Amino acid sequence: ARICPRILMKCKKDSDCLAECICEEHGFCG
């Protein structure tokens, strides 16, 4: 499993997100 803090963060690309979160299609990290 990826390490991804459960924090709602808007993003445009994966590098906008914390830890191993990825930028999902709805525009938020997950």
PDB file of C-alpha atoms in Angstrom:
ATOM      1  CA  ALA A   1       0.000   0.000   0.000  1.00  0.00           C
ATOM      2  CA  ARG A   2       1.083   3.565  -0.626  1.00  0.00           C
ATOM      3  CA  ILE A   3       1.805   5.905   2.268  1.00  0.00           C
ATOM      4  CA  CYS A   4      -0.784   8.646   1.877  1.00  0.00           C
ATOM      5  CA  PRO A   5      -1.943  10.960   4.694  1.00  0.00           C
ATOM      6  CA  ARG A   6      -5.729  11.337   4.733  1.00  0.00           C
ATOM      7  CA  ILE A   7      -5.634  15.074   4.008  1.00  0.00           C
ATOM      8  CA  LEU A   8      -7.837  16.627   1.325  1.00  0.00           C
ATOM      9  CA  MET A   9      -5.459  18.475  -0.978  1.00  0.00           C
ATOM     10  CA  LYS A  10      -6.201  19.891  -4.414  1.00  0.00           C
ATOM     11  CA  CYS A  11      -3.655  18.986  -7.059  1.00  0.00           C
ATOM     12  CA  LYS A  12      -2.774  19.241 -10.718  1.00  0.00           C
ATOM     13  CA  LYS A  13      -0.006  16.636 -10.703  1.00  0.00           C
ATOM     14  CA  ASP A  14       1.298  13.885  -8.430  1.00  0.00           C
ATOM     15  CA  SER A  15       4.139  16.056  -7.131  1.00  0.00           C
ATOM     16  CA  ASP A  16       1.579  18.458  -5.615  1.00  0.00           C
ATOM     17  CA  CYS A  17       0.628  15.690  -3.178  1.00  0.00           C
ATOM     18  CA  LEU A  18       2.197  14.513   0.064  1.00  0.00           C
ATOM     19  CA  ALA A  19       4.163  11.304   0.543  1.00  0.00           C
ATOM     20  CA  GLU A  20       3.090   8.636  -1.967  1.00  0.00           C
ATOM     21  CA  CYS A  21      -0.302  10.157  -2.753  1.00  0.00           C
ATOM     22  CA  ILE A  22      -1.201  10.512  -6.406  1.00  0.00           C
ATOM     23  CA  CYS A  23      -3.308  13.192  -8.062  1.00  0.00           C
ATOM     24  CA  GLU A  24      -6.628  11.567  -8.875  1.00  0.00           C
ATOM     25  CA  GLU A  25      -8.975  12.410 -11.758  1.00  0.00           C
ATOM     26  CA  HIS A  26     -11.339  14.454  -9.563  1.00  0.00           C
ATOM     27  CA  GLY A  27      -8.500  16.898  -8.814  1.00  0.00           C
ATOM     28  CA  PHE A  28      -7.622  15.842  -5.291  1.00  0.00           C
ATOM     29  CA  CYS A  29      -4.776  13.794  -3.846  1.00  0.00           C
ATOM     30  CA  GLY A  30      -5.532  10.228  -2.852  1.00  0.00           C
TER      31      GLY A  30
END
